[in-house]
PDB file of N, CA and C in Angstrom:
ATOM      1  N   UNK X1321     -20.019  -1.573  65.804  1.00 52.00           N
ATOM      2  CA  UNK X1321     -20.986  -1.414  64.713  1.00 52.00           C
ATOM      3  C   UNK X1321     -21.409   0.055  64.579  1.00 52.00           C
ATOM      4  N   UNK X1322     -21.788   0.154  65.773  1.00 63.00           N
ATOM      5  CA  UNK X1322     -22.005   1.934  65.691  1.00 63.00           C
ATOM      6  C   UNK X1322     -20.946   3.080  65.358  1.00 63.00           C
ATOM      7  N   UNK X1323     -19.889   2.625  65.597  1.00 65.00           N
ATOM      8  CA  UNK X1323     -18.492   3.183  64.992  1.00 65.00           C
ATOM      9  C   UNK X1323     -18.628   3.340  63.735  1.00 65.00           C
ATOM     10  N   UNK X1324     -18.364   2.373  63.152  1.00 67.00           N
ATOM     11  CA  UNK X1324     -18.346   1.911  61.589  1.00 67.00           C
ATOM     12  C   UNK X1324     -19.608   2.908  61.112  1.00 67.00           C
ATOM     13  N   UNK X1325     -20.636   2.790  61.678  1.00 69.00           N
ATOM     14  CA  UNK X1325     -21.533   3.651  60.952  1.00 69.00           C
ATOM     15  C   UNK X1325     -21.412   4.930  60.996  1.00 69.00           C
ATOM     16  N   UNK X1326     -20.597   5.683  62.253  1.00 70.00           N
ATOM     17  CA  UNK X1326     -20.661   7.045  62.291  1.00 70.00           C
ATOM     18  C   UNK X1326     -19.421   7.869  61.046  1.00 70.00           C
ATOM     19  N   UNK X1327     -18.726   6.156  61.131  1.00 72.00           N
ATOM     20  CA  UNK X1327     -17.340   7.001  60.735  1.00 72.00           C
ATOM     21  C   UNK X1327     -17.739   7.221  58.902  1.00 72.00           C
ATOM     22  N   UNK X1328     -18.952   6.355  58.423  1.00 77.00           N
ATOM     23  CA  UNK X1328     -19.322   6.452  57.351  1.00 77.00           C
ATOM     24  C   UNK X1328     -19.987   7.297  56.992  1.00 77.00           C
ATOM     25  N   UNK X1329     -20.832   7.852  58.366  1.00 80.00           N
ATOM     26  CA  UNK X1329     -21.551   9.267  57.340  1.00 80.00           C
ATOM     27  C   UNK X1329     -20.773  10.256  57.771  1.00 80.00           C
ATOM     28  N   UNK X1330     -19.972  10.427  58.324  1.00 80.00           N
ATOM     29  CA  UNK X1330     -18.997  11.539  58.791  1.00 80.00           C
ATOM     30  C   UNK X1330     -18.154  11.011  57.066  1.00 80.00           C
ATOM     31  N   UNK X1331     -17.905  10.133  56.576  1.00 85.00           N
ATOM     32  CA  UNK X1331     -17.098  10.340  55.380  1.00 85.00           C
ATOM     33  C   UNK X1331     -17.855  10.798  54.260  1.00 85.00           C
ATOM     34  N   UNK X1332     -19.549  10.200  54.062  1.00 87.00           N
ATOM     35  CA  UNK X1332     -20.341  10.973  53.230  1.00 87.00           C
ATOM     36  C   UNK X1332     -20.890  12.183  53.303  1.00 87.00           C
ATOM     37  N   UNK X1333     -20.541  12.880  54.754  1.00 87.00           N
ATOM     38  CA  UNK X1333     -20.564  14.363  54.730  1.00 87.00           C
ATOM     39  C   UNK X1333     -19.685  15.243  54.292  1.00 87.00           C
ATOM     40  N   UNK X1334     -18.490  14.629  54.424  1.00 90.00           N
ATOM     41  CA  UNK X1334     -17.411  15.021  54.080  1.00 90.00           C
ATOM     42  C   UNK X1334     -17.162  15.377  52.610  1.00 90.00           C
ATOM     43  N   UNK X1335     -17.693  14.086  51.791  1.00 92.00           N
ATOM     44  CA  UNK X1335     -17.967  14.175  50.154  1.00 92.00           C
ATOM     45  C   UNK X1335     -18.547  15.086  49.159  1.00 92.00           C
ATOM     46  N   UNK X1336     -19.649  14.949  50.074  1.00 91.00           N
ATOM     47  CA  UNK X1336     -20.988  16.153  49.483  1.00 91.00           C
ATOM     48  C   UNK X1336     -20.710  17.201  50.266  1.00 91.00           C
ATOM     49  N   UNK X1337     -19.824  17.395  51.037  1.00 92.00           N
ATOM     50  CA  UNK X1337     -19.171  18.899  51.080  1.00 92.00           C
ATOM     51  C   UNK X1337     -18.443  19.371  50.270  1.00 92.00           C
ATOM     52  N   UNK X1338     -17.696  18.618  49.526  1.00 93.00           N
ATOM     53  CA  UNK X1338     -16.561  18.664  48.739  1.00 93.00           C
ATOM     54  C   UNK X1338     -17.341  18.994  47.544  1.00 93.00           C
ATOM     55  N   UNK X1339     -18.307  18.405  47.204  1.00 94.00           N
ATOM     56  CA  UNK X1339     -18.960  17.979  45.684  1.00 94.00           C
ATOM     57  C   UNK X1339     -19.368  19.535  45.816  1.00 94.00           C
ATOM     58  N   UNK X1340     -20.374  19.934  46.843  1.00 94.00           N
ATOM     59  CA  UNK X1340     -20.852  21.180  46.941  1.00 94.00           C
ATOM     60  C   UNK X1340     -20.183  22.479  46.919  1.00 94.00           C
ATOM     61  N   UNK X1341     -18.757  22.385  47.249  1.00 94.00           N
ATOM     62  CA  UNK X1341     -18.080  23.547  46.901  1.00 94.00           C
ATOM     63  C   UNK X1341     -17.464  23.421  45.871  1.00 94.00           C
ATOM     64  N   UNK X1342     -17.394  22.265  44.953  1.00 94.00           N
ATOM     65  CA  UNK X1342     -17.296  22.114  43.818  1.00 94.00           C
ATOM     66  C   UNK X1342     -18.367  22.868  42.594  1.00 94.00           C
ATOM     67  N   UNK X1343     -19.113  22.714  43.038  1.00 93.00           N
ATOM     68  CA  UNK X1343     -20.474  23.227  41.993  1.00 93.00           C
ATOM     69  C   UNK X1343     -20.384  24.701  42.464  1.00 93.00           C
ATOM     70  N   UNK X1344     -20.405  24.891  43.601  1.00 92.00           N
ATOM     71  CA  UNK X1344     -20.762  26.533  44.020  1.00 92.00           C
ATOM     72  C   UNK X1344     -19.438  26.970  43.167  1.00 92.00           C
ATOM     73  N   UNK X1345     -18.396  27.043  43.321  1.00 92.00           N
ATOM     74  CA  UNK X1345     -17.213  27.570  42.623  1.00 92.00           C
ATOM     75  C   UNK X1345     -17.818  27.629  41.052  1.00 92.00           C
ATOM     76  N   UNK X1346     -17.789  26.038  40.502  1.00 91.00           N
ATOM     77  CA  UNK X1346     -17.859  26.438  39.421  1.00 91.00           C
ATOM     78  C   UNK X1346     -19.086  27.697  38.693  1.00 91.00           C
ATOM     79  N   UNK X1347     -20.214  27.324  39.504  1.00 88.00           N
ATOM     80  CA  UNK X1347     -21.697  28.466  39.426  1.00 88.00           C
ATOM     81  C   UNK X1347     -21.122  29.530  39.093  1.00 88.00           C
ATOM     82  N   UNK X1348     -20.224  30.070  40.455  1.00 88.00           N
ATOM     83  CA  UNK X1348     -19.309  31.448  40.551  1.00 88.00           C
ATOM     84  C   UNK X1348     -18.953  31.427  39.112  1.00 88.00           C
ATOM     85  N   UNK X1349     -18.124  30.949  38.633  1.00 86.00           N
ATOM     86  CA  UNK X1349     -17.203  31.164  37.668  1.00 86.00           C
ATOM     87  C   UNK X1349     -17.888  31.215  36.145  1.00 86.00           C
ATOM     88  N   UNK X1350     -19.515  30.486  36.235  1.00 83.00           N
ATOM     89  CA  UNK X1350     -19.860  30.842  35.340  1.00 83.00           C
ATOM     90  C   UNK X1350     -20.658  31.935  34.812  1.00 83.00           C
ATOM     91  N   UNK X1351     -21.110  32.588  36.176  1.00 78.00           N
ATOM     92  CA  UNK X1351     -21.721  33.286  36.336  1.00 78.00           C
ATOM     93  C   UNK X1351     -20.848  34.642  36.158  1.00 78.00           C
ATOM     94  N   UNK X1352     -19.602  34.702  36.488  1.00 81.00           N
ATOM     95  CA  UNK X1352     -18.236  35.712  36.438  1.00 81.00           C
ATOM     96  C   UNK X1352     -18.371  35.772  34.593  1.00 81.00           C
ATOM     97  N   UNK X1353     -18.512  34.806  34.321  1.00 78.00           N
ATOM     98  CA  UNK X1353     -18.170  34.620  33.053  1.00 78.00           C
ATOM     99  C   UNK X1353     -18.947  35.412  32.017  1.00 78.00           C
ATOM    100  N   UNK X1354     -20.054  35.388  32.375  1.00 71.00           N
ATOM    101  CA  UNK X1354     -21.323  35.701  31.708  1.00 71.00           C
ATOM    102  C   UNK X1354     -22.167  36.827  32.442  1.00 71.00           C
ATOM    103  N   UNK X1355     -21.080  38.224  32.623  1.00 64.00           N
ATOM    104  CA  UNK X1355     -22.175  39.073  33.764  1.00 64.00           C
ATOM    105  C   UNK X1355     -23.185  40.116  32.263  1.00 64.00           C
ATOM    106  N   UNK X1356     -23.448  39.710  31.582  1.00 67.00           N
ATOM    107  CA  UNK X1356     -24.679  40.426  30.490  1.00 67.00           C
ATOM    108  C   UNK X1356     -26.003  40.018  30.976  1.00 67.00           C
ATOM    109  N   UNK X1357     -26.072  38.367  31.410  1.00 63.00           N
ATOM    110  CA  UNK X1357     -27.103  38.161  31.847  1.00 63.00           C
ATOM    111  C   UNK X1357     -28.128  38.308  32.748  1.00 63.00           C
ATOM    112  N   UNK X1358     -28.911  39.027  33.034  1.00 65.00           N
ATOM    113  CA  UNK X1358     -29.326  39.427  34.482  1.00 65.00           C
ATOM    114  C   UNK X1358     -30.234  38.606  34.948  1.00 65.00           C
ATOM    115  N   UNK X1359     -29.638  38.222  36.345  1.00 65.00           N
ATOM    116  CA  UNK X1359     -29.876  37.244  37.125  1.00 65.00           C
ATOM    117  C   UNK X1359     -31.926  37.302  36.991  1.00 65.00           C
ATOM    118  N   UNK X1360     -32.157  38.421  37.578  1.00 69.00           N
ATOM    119  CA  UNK X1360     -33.766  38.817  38.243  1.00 69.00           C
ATOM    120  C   UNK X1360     -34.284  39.444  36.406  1.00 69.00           C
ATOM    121  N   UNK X1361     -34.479  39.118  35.988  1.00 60.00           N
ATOM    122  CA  UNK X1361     -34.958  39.557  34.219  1.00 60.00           C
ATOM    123  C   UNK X1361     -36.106  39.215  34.341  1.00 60.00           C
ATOM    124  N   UNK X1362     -36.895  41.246  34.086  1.00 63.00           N
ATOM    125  CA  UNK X1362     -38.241  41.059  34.015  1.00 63.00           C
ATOM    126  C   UNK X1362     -38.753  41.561  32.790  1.00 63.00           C
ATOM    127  N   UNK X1363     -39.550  40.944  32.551  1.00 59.00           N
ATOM    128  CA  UNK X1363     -40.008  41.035  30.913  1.00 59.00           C
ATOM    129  C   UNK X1363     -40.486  42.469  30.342  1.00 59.00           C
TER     130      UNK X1363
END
């Protein structure tokens, strides 16, 4: 039982690692995309 459970969040860590370098990349890329905008913009 305790198996089964470890091996499940070891697979949902695994996921939302994946998901997370998913988003960070894309961030990157939109952010590459769009360098006019400045990040820290003070009025």
């Amino acid at each position: 039982m305790q198996a089964q459970d470890l091996n499940g969040n070891a697979g949902r860590l695994s996921t939302i690692r994946r998901e997370v370098e998913y988003l960070s990349v894309k961030a990157t890329l939109f952010f590459r995309r769009v360098p006019e905008i400045p990040i820290n913009a003070n009025p």
